[in-house]
Tab-separated table of N, CA and C in Angstrom:
chain	number	residue	atom	x	y	z
A	381	MET	N	8.680	123.914	155.939
A	381	MET	CA	9.340	124.324	154.705
A	381	MET	C	9.091	123.246	153.656
A	382	ASN	N	8.693	123.665	152.484
A	382	ASN	CA	8.376	122.759	151.386
A	382	ASN	C	9.586	122.692	150.440
A	383	TRP	N	10.274	121.549	150.411
A	383	TRP	CA	11.496	121.421	149.619
A	383	TRP	C	11.219	121.509	148.123
A	384	ASP	N	10.083	120.996	147.672
A	384	ASP	CA	9.759	121.098	146.249
A	384	ASP	C	9.580	122.560	145.853
A	385	GLU	N	8.886	123.320	146.696
A	385	GLU	CA	8.710	124.749	146.408
A	385	GLU	C	10.054	125.462	146.405
A	386	LEU	N	10.907	125.114	147.346
A	386	LEU	CA	12.227	125.727	147.421
A	386	LEU	C	13.004	125.511	146.118
A	387	LYS	N	12.960	124.298	145.592
A	387	LYS	CA	13.649	123.998	144.331
A	387	LYS	C	13.013	124.748	143.166
A	388	GLU	N	11.693	124.875	143.179
A	388	GLU	CA	11.007	125.607	142.107
A	388	GLU	C	11.354	127.094	142.154
A	389	VAL	N	11.404	127.659	143.351
A	389	VAL	CA	11.775	129.072	143.474
A	389	VAL	C	13.224	129.276	143.057
A	390	ALA	N	14.091	128.321	143.392
A	390	ALA	CA	15.484	128.414	142.942
A	390	ALA	C	15.550	128.372	141.413
A	391	SER	N	14.730	127.520	140.799
A	391	SER	CA	14.680	127.466	139.338
A	391	SER	C	14.214	128.800	138.770
A	392	TRP	N	13.159	129.358	139.371
A	392	TRP	CA	12.667	130.679	138.943
A	392	TRP	C	13.759	131.726	139.117
A	393	GLY	N	14.537	131.583	140.185
A	393	GLY	CA	15.612	132.535	140.451
A	393	GLY	C	16.659	132.590	139.356
A	394	GLN	N	16.888	131.463	138.667
A	394	GLN	CA	17.859	131.511	137.569
A	394	GLN	C	17.349	132.414	136.444
A	395	TYR	N	16.051	132.445	136.227
A	395	TYR	CA	15.499	133.322	135.191
A	395	TYR	C	15.585	134.788	135.605
A	396	VAL	N	15.420	135.049	136.888
A	396	VAL	CA	15.609	136.420	137.388
A	396	VAL	C	17.071	136.810	137.220
A	397	HIS	N	17.974	135.867	137.445
A	397	HIS	CA	19.395	136.143	137.245
A	397	HIS	C	19.682	136.480	135.785
A	398	TRP	N	19.096	135.711	134.875
A	398	TRP	CA	19.296	136.012	133.457
A	398	TRP	C	18.735	137.385	133.108
A	399	ALA	N	17.623	137.749	133.714
A	399	ALA	CA	17.091	139.103	133.515
A	399	ALA	C	18.096	140.130	134.029
A	400	GLN	N	18.730	139.833	135.157
A	400	GLN	CA	19.724	140.748	135.710
A	400	GLN	C	20.879	140.946	134.729
A	401	LEU	N	21.363	139.856	134.160
A	401	LEU	CA	22.458	139.966	133.195
A	401	LEU	C	22.041	140.814	131.998
A	402	ASN	N	20.803	140.654	131.558
A	402	ASN	CA	20.320	141.414	130.406
A	402	ASN	C	20.058	142.874	130.743
A	403	VAL	N	19.523	143.168	131.917
A	403	VAL	CA	19.270	144.567	132.267
A	403	VAL	C	20.596	145.312	132.410
A	404	ASP	N	21.611	144.647	132.956
A	404	ASP	CA	22.915	145.298	133.068
A	404	ASP	C	23.484	145.629	131.690
A	405	ARG	N	23.355	144.717	130.738
A	405	ARG	CA	23.844	144.970	129.371
A	405	ARG	C	23.096	146.125	128.732
A	406	TRP	N	21.812	146.232	129.028
A	406	TRP	CA	20.978	147.268	128.420
A	406	TRP	C	21.215	148.628	129.069
A	407	ILE	N	21.161	148.686	130.377
A	407	ILE	CA	21.210	149.966	131.077
A	407	ILE	C	22.626	150.516	131.184
A	408	CYS	N	23.600	149.659	131.378
A	408	CYS	CA	24.957	150.127	131.697
A	408	CYS	C	25.758	150.629	130.503
A	409	ALA	N	25.404	150.238	129.311
A	409	ALA	CA	26.180	150.661	128.133
A	409	ALA	C	25.526	151.883	127.493
A	410	ASP	N	26.303	152.940	127.363
A	410	ASP	CA	25.784	154.176	126.764
A	410	ASP	C	26.179	154.329	125.304
A	411	ASP	N	26.974	153.423	124.786
A	411	ASP	CA	27.477	153.572	123.427
A	411	ASP	C	26.776	152.637	122.442
A	412	HIS	N	25.514	152.335	122.691
A	412	HIS	CA	24.759	151.456	121.792
A	412	HIS	C	24.401	152.179	120.504
A	413	THR	N	24.462	151.448	119.415
A	413	THR	CA	23.818	151.941	118.204
A	413	THR	C	22.318	151.751	118.424
A	414	PRO	N	21.469	152.391	117.623
A	414	PRO	CA	20.028	152.160	117.793
A	414	PRO	C	19.650	150.685	117.687
A	415	ALA	N	20.259	149.959	116.757
A	415	ALA	CA	19.947	148.533	116.611
A	415	ALA	C	20.384	147.745	117.846
A	416	GLU	N	21.552	148.083	118.399
A	416	GLU	CA	22.015	147.395	119.609
A	416	GLU	C	21.120	147.710	120.800
A	417	SER	N	20.669	148.934	120.879
A	417	SER	CA	19.776	149.325	121.975
A	417	SER	C	18.473	148.528	121.928
A	418	VAL	N	17.903	148.402	120.739
A	418	VAL	CA	16.671	147.621	120.589
A	418	VAL	C	16.942	146.157	120.924
A	419	ALA	N	18.050	145.611	120.421
A	419	ALA	CA	18.371	144.198	120.664
A	419	ALA	C	18.562	143.931	122.150
A	420	LYS	N	19.304	144.772	122.822
A	420	LYS	CA	19.560	144.554	124.249
A	420	LYS	C	18.311	144.779	125.081
A	421	SER	N	17.500	145.750	124.701
A	421	SER	CA	16.250	145.954	125.436
A	421	SER	C	15.318	144.768	125.230
A	422	PHE	N	15.238	144.250	123.998
A	422	PHE	CA	14.380	143.091	123.728
A	422	PHE	C	14.858	141.865	124.505
A	423	GLN	N	16.177	141.684	124.639
A	423	GLN	CA	16.700	140.569	125.429
A	423	GLN	C	16.234	140.688	126.880
A	424	PHE	N	16.299	141.895	127.424
A	424	PHE	CA	15.835	142.106	128.796
A	424	PHE	C	14.335	141.876	128.896
A	425	PHE	N	13.574	142.445	127.954
A	425	PHE	CA	12.109	142.274	127.988
A	425	PHE	C	11.738	140.797	127.892
A	426	ALA	N	12.421	140.068	127.010
A	426	ALA	CA	12.135	138.638	126.838
A	426	ALA	C	12.423	137.876	128.122
A	427	SER	N	13.554	138.164	128.737
A	427	SER	CA	13.897	137.456	129.973
A	427	SER	C	12.938	137.827	131.098
A	428	MET	N	12.461	139.052	131.114
A	428	MET	CA	11.486	139.439	132.141
A	428	MET	C	10.155	138.736	131.924
A	429	TYR	N	9.777	138.530	130.668
A	429	TYR	CA	8.517	137.812	130.443
A	429	TYR	C	8.615	136.390	130.982
A	430	VAL	N	9.745	135.736	130.773
A	430	VAL	CA	9.916	134.371	131.280
A	430	VAL	C	9.862	134.375	132.810
A	431	ALA	N	10.453	135.388	133.447
A	431	ALA	CA	10.387	135.488	134.911
A	431	ALA	C	8.938	135.703	135.368
A	432	ILE	N	8.171	136.515	134.631
A	432	ILE	CA	6.757	136.732	134.957
A	432	ILE	C	5.983	135.439	134.797
A	433	GLU	N	6.253	134.739	133.716
A	433	GLU	CA	5.583	133.469	133.445
A	433	GLU	C	5.829	132.472	134.589
A	434	GLY	N	7.065	132.396	135.045
A	434	GLY	CA	7.397	131.517	136.162
A	434	GLY	C	6.720	131.950	137.445
A	435	TRP	N	6.704	133.258	137.693
A	435	TRP	CA	6.039	133.806	138.878
A	435	TRP	C	4.577	133.359	138.915
A	436	GLU	N	3.921	133.493	137.784
A	436	GLU	CA	2.505	133.142	137.713
A	436	GLU	C	2.297	131.630	137.826
A	437	GLN	N	3.131	130.836	137.171
A	437	GLN	CA	2.984	129.380	137.240
A	437	GLN	C	3.213	128.846	138.649
A	438	LEU	N	4.163	129.439	139.354
A	438	LEU	CA	4.450	128.990	140.715
A	438	LEU	C	3.464	129.559	141.736
A	439	LYS	N	2.648	130.520	141.290
A	439	LYS	CA	1.666	131.163	142.165
A	439	LYS	C	2.339	131.787	143.396
A	440	LEU	N	3.488	132.410	143.144
A	440	LEU	CA	4.175	133.120	144.218
A	440	LEU	C	3.373	134.364	144.556
A	441	GLN	N	3.539	134.870	145.766
A	441	GLN	CA	2.725	136.002	146.201
A	441	GLN	C	3.578	137.074	146.841
A	442	ASP	N	3.321	138.301	146.412
A	442	ASP	CA	3.950	139.483	146.990
A	442	ASP	C	3.089	140.668	146.570
A	443	ALA	N	2.671	141.472	147.514
A	443	ALA	CA	1.727	142.560	147.235
A	443	ALA	C	2.266	143.560	146.218
A	444	GLU	N	3.516	143.965	146.345
A	444	GLU	CA	4.069	144.968	145.429
A	444	GLU	C	4.224	144.408	144.022
A	445	ILE	N	4.670	143.185	143.913
A	445	ILE	CA	4.813	142.571	142.594
A	445	ILE	C	3.445	142.428	141.942
A	446	GLU	N	2.467	141.985	142.703
A	446	GLU	CA	1.107	141.848	142.160
A	446	GLU	C	0.548	143.193	141.729
A	447	ARG	N	0.831	144.245	142.495
A	447	ARG	CA	0.355	145.592	142.139
A	447	ARG	C	0.934	146.013	140.788
A	448	ILE	N	2.226	145.811	140.609
A	448	ILE	CA	2.881	146.193	139.354
A	448	ILE	C	2.304	145.392	138.188
A	449	LEU	N	2.159	144.085	138.374
A	449	LEU	CA	1.636	143.233	137.292
A	449	LEU	C	0.200	143.598	136.938
A	450	GLN	N	-0.642	143.836	137.929
A	450	GLN	CA	-2.041	144.177	137.672
A	450	GLN	C	-2.167	145.506	136.943
A	451	LYS	N	-1.320	146.437	137.294
A	451	LYS	CA	-1.371	147.779	136.704
A	451	LYS	C	-0.840	147.805	135.268
A	452	ASN	N	-0.112	146.778	134.865
A	452	ASN	CA	0.580	146.787	133.568
A	452	ASN	C	0.283	145.552	132.728
A	453	LYS	N	-0.966	145.123	132.700
A	453	LYS	CA	-1.339	143.914	131.958
A	453	LYS	C	-1.021	144.037	130.470
A	454	ASP	N	-1.275	145.202	129.870
A	454	ASP	CA	-0.965	145.389	128.447
A	454	ASP	C	0.544	145.317	128.204
A	455	GLY	N	1.306	145.850	129.126
A	455	GLY	CA	2.758	145.783	129.005
A	455	GLY	C	3.281	144.362	129.085
A	456	VAL	N	2.647	143.540	129.913
A	456	VAL	CA	3.051	142.133	130.015
A	456	VAL	C	2.813	141.432	128.678
A	457	ILE	N	1.724	141.773	128.008
A	457	ILE	CA	1.454	141.202	126.681
A	457	ILE	C	2.560	141.602	125.700
A	458	LEU	N	2.999	142.858	125.772
A	458	LEU	CA	4.090	143.301	124.899
A	458	LEU	C	5.400	142.595	125.246
A	459	LEU	N	5.614	142.305	126.517
A	459	LEU	CA	6.810	141.550	126.897
A	459	LEU	C	6.776	140.148	126.293
A	460	ARG	N	5.583	139.538	126.263
A	460	ARG	CA	5.448	138.220	125.635
A	460	ARG	C	5.790	138.325	124.156
A	461	ARG	N	5.333	139.388	123.518
A	461	ARG	CA	5.653	139.585	122.099
A	461	ARG	C	7.150	139.787	121.898
A	462	ALA	N	7.779	140.490	122.841
A	462	ALA	CA	9.229	140.688	122.763
A	462	ALA	C	9.945	139.348	122.894
A	463	ARG	N	9.484	138.508	123.831
A	463	ARG	CA	10.080	137.181	123.989
A	463	ARG	C	9.946	136.392	122.687
A	464	ASN	N	8.755	136.437	122.080
A	464	ASN	CA	8.545	135.719	120.821
A	464	ASN	C	9.423	136.284	119.713
A	465	ALA	N	9.571	137.598	119.660
A	465	ALA	CA	10.393	138.225	118.621
A	465	ALA	C	11.862	137.844	118.774
A	466	VAL	N	12.307	137.675	120.006
A	466	VAL	CA	13.711	137.348	120.262
A	466	VAL	C	13.984	135.866	120.013
A	467	TYR	N	13.078	134.989	120.449
A	467	TYR	CA	13.388	133.567	120.472
A	467	TYR	C	12.624	132.718	119.461
A	468	HIS	N	11.875	133.355	118.606
A	468	HIS	CA	11.192	132.648	117.515
A	468	HIS	C	11.462	133.425	116.230
A	469	PHE	N	11.939	132.739	115.222
A	469	PHE	CA	12.243	133.404	113.959
A	469	PHE	C	11.003	134.104	113.412
A	470	GLN	N	11.200	135.330	112.945
A	470	GLN	CA	10.131	136.123	112.333
A	470	GLN	C	10.577	136.484	110.914
A	471	LYS	N	9.712	136.283	109.938
A	471	LYS	CA	10.060	136.654	108.560
A	471	LYS	C	10.125	138.174	108.404
A	472	LYS	N	9.310	138.870	109.194
A	472	LYS	CA	9.334	140.334	109.172
A	472	LYS	C	10.054	140.815	110.426
A	473	MET	N	10.723	141.949	110.284
A	473	MET	CA	11.359	142.526	111.471
A	473	MET	C	10.269	142.948	112.441
A	474	TYR	N	10.648	143.110	113.683
A	474	TYR	CA	9.667	143.487	114.702
A	474	TYR	C	8.865	144.691	114.228
A	475	GLY	N	7.632	144.722	114.654
A	475	GLY	CA	6.708	145.732	114.172
A	475	GLY	C	6.879	147.085	114.826
A	476	GLU	N	6.120	148.024	114.321
A	476	GLU	CA	6.170	149.399	114.794
A	476	GLU	C	5.826	149.494	116.279
A	477	LYS	N	4.820	148.722	116.702
A	477	LYS	CA	4.409	148.774	118.100
A	477	LYS	C	5.554	148.333	119.021
A	478	MET	N	6.279	147.294	118.609
A	478	MET	CA	7.390	146.811	119.421
A	478	MET	C	8.553	147.796	119.394
A	479	THR	N	8.804	148.429	118.272
A	479	THR	CA	9.871	149.418	118.192
A	479	THR	C	9.561	150.590	119.107
A	480	GLU	N	8.316	151.074	119.056
A	480	GLU	CA	7.912	152.161	119.955
A	480	GLU	C	8.078	151.732	121.409
A	481	PHE	N	7.659	150.525	121.700
A	481	PHE	CA	7.777	149.991	123.052
A	481	PHE	C	9.237	150.039	123.505
A	482	ALA	N	10.150	149.595	122.662
A	482	ALA	CA	11.565	149.561	123.019
A	482	ALA	C	12.142	150.965	123.177
A	483	TYR	N	11.794	151.877	122.287
A	483	TYR	CA	12.359	153.226	122.352
A	483	TYR	C	11.759	154.062	123.466
A	484	GLU	N	10.464	153.938	123.694
A	484	GLU	CA	9.793	154.782	124.673
A	484	GLU	C	9.855	154.209	126.079
A	485	PHE	N	10.286	152.991	126.190
A	485	PHE	CA	10.331	152.330	127.478
A	485	PHE	C	11.506	152.887	128.251
A	486	GLY	N	11.271	153.869	129.064
A	486	GLY	CA	12.342	154.485	129.830
A	486	GLY	C	13.019	153.485	130.745
A	487	LYS	N	14.260	153.716	131.012
A	487	LYS	CA	15.021	152.799	131.856
A	487	LYS	C	14.572	152.851	133.310
A	488	ASP	N	13.613	153.720	133.624
A	488	ASP	CA	13.057	153.762	134.971
A	488	ASP	C	11.582	153.356	134.934
A	489	SER	N	11.226	152.513	134.000
A	489	SER	CA	9.838	152.126	133.787
A	489	SER	C	9.394	151.017	134.736
A	490	TRP	N	8.146	150.643	134.615
A	490	TRP	CA	7.564	149.622	135.481
A	490	TRP	C	8.264	148.277	135.359
A	491	VAL	N	8.749	147.923	134.181
A	491	VAL	CA	9.385	146.605	134.043
A	491	VAL	C	10.708	146.573	134.802
A	492	VAL	N	11.402	147.689	134.862
A	492	VAL	CA	12.624	147.756	135.662
A	492	VAL	C	12.252	147.705	137.141
A	493	ASP	N	11.183	148.406	137.525
A	493	ASP	CA	10.706	148.331	138.912
A	493	ASP	C	10.335	146.890	139.265
A	494	LEU	N	9.659	146.203	138.346
A	494	LEU	CA	9.276	144.820	138.581
A	494	LEU	C	10.522	143.947	138.738
A	495	TYR	N	11.504	144.170	137.889
A	495	TYR	CA	12.764	143.420	138.007
A	495	TYR	C	13.355	143.586	139.407
A	496	TYR	N	13.429	144.838	139.896
A	496	TYR	CA	13.991	145.079	141.231
A	496	TYR	C	13.149	144.415	142.321
A	497	GLU	N	11.842	144.372	142.136
A	497	GLU	CA	10.978	143.701	143.108
A	497	GLU	C	11.187	142.188	143.069
A	498	PHE	N	11.398	141.626	141.893
A	498	PHE	CA	11.717	140.205	141.794
A	498	PHE	C	13.021	139.907	142.549
A	499	VAL	N	14.021	140.752	142.359
A	499	VAL	CA	15.299	140.564	143.052
A	499	VAL	C	15.098	140.665	144.565
A	500	ARG	N	14.320	141.656	145.002
A	500	ARG	CA	14.045	141.807	146.432
A	500	ARG	C	13.364	140.554	146.978
A	501	PHE	N	12.320	140.091	146.275
A	501	PHE	CA	11.597	138.899	146.718
A	501	PHE	C	12.552	137.715	146.846
A	502	LEU	N	13.374	137.524	145.838
A	502	LEU	CA	14.310	136.398	145.833
A	502	LEU	C	15.345	136.548	146.940
A	503	GLY	N	15.769	137.764	147.193
A	503	GLY	CA	16.728	137.996	148.273
A	503	GLY	C	16.145	137.713	149.642
A	504	GLU	N	14.878	138.028	149.827
A	504	GLU	CA	14.209	137.819	151.120
A	504	GLU	C	13.705	136.389	151.291
A	505	TYR	N	13.474	135.694	150.206
A	505	TYR	CA	12.795	134.403	150.235
A	505	TYR	C	13.406	133.377	151.201
A	506	PRO	N	14.725	133.099	151.138
A	506	PRO	CA	15.231	132.031	152.000
A	506	PRO	C	15.077	132.340	153.496
A	507	LYS	N	15.140	133.595	153.867
A	507	LYS	CA	14.967	133.963	155.277
A	507	LYS	C	13.516	133.785	155.717
A	508	LYS	N	12.595	133.983	154.790
A	508	LYS	CA	11.181	133.829	155.132
A	508	LYS	C	10.774	132.372	155.279
A	509	VAL	N	11.374	131.491	154.494
A	509	VAL	CA	10.943	130.093	154.523
A	509	VAL	C	11.721	129.253	155.521
A	510	TYR	N	12.873	129.738	155.982
A	510	TYR	CA	13.647	128.977	156.957
A	510	TYR	C	13.275	129.502	158.334
A	511	PRO	N	12.513	128.750	159.110
A	511	PRO	CA	11.917	129.279	160.335
A	511	PRO	C	12.844	129.320	161.554
A	512	PHE	N	14.059	128.852	161.424
A	512	PHE	CA	14.932	128.737	162.582
A	512	PHE	C	16.031	129.785	162.539
A	513	ASP	N	16.331	130.403	163.677
A	513	ASP	CA	17.438	131.359	163.741
A	513	ASP	C	18.779	130.644	163.615
A	514	GLU	N	18.838	129.457	164.230
A	514	GLU	CA	20.071	128.686	164.156
A	514	GLU	C	20.340	128.278	162.708
A	515	ARG	N	21.527	128.511	162.286
A	515	ARG	CA	21.999	128.098	160.954
A	515	ARG	C	21.265	128.782	159.796
A	516	GLN	N	20.517	129.844	160.081
A	516	GLN	CA	19.810	130.524	158.990
A	516	GLN	C	20.792	131.073	157.960
A	517	GLU	N	21.872	131.675	158.432
A	517	GLU	CA	22.869	132.211	157.495
A	517	GLU	C	23.420	131.113	156.598
A	518	HIS	N	23.664	129.949	157.175
A	518	HIS	CA	24.167	128.812	156.397
A	518	HIS	C	23.133	128.391	155.349
A	519	PHE	N	21.870	128.314	155.752
A	519	PHE	CA	20.798	127.946	154.828
A	519	PHE	C	20.700	128.961	153.686
A	520	VAL	N	20.725	130.243	154.031
A	520	VAL	CA	20.636	131.300	153.016
A	520	VAL	C	21.806	131.195	152.047
A	521	ALA	N	23.003	130.978	152.567
A	521	ALA	CA	24.183	130.836	151.702
A	521	ALA	C	24.042	129.623	150.784
A	522	GLN	N	23.511	128.531	151.300
A	522	GLN	CA	23.300	127.348	150.461
A	522	GLN	C	22.276	127.634	149.367
A	523	PHE	N	21.206	128.337	149.720
A	523	PHE	CA	20.187	128.683	148.730
A	523	PHE	C	20.805	129.516	147.611
A	524	TYR	N	21.578	130.541	147.969
A	524	TYR	CA	22.223	131.378	146.957
A	524	TYR	C	23.252	130.574	146.168
A	525	GLY	N	23.881	129.596	146.812
A	525	GLY	CA	24.811	128.718	146.102
A	525	GLY	C	24.103	127.909	145.029
A	526	ILE	N	22.901	127.436	145.349
A	526	ILE	CA	22.097	126.715	144.357
A	526	ILE	C	21.755	127.639	143.195
A	527	LEU	N	21.408	128.889	143.530
A	527	LEU	CA	21.080	129.869	142.482
A	527	LEU	C	22.284	130.175	141.594
A	528	GLY	N	23.467	130.219	142.208
A	528	GLY	CA	24.659	130.606	141.471
A	528	GLY	C	24.909	132.098	141.503
A	529	TRP	N	24.150	132.825	142.312
A	529	TRP	CA	24.342	134.269	142.481
A	529	TRP	C	23.613	134.702	143.745
A	530	THR	N	23.991	135.861	144.239
A	530	THR	CA	23.346	136.422	145.428
A	530	THR	C	22.587	137.671	145.012
A	531	PRO	N	21.265	137.644	145.117
A	531	PRO	CA	20.471	138.830	144.764
A	531	PRO	C	20.834	140.003	145.685
A	532	GLU	N	21.199	141.111	145.099
A	532	GLU	CA	21.514	142.300	145.881
A	532	GLU	C	20.334	143.253	145.810
A	533	TYR	N	19.837	143.616	146.963
A	533	TYR	CA	18.666	144.490	147.041
A	533	TYR	C	18.777	145.349	148.272
A	534	GLU	N	17.989	146.416	148.280
A	534	GLU	CA	17.976	147.317	149.436
A	534	GLU	C	16.782	147.055	150.292
């Protein structure tokens, strides 16, 4: 087990957690004004781009996650633009392409699927890297304690 990698994955996990907080705000509220819907979707898209960026920098591997990312390269570019639109001041409001992206991006789209796969990966990760049956539950609980949340996945 590589302790440096474990700490890096835990760091990446905080960004997945922030994506979780943003997806819940976006998907769970049905009373959004159009402006609120765009704002909350952009927050989720921005947080997902940061999670993707971390995934790539850490060179983590998972076949399903890689399949989704490879199939949606143009969408990842739009997520980067969403991150920039949210966290970097723009003199002009977000463009037409980003507005279309936010409105047409169904709540059952690939980025939501990717989010769920990130959560699954993070949920499975401590069990995969801890090779001993003894105290595995304790190790997993400590890992989630470091994260500050427990990824729930099926």
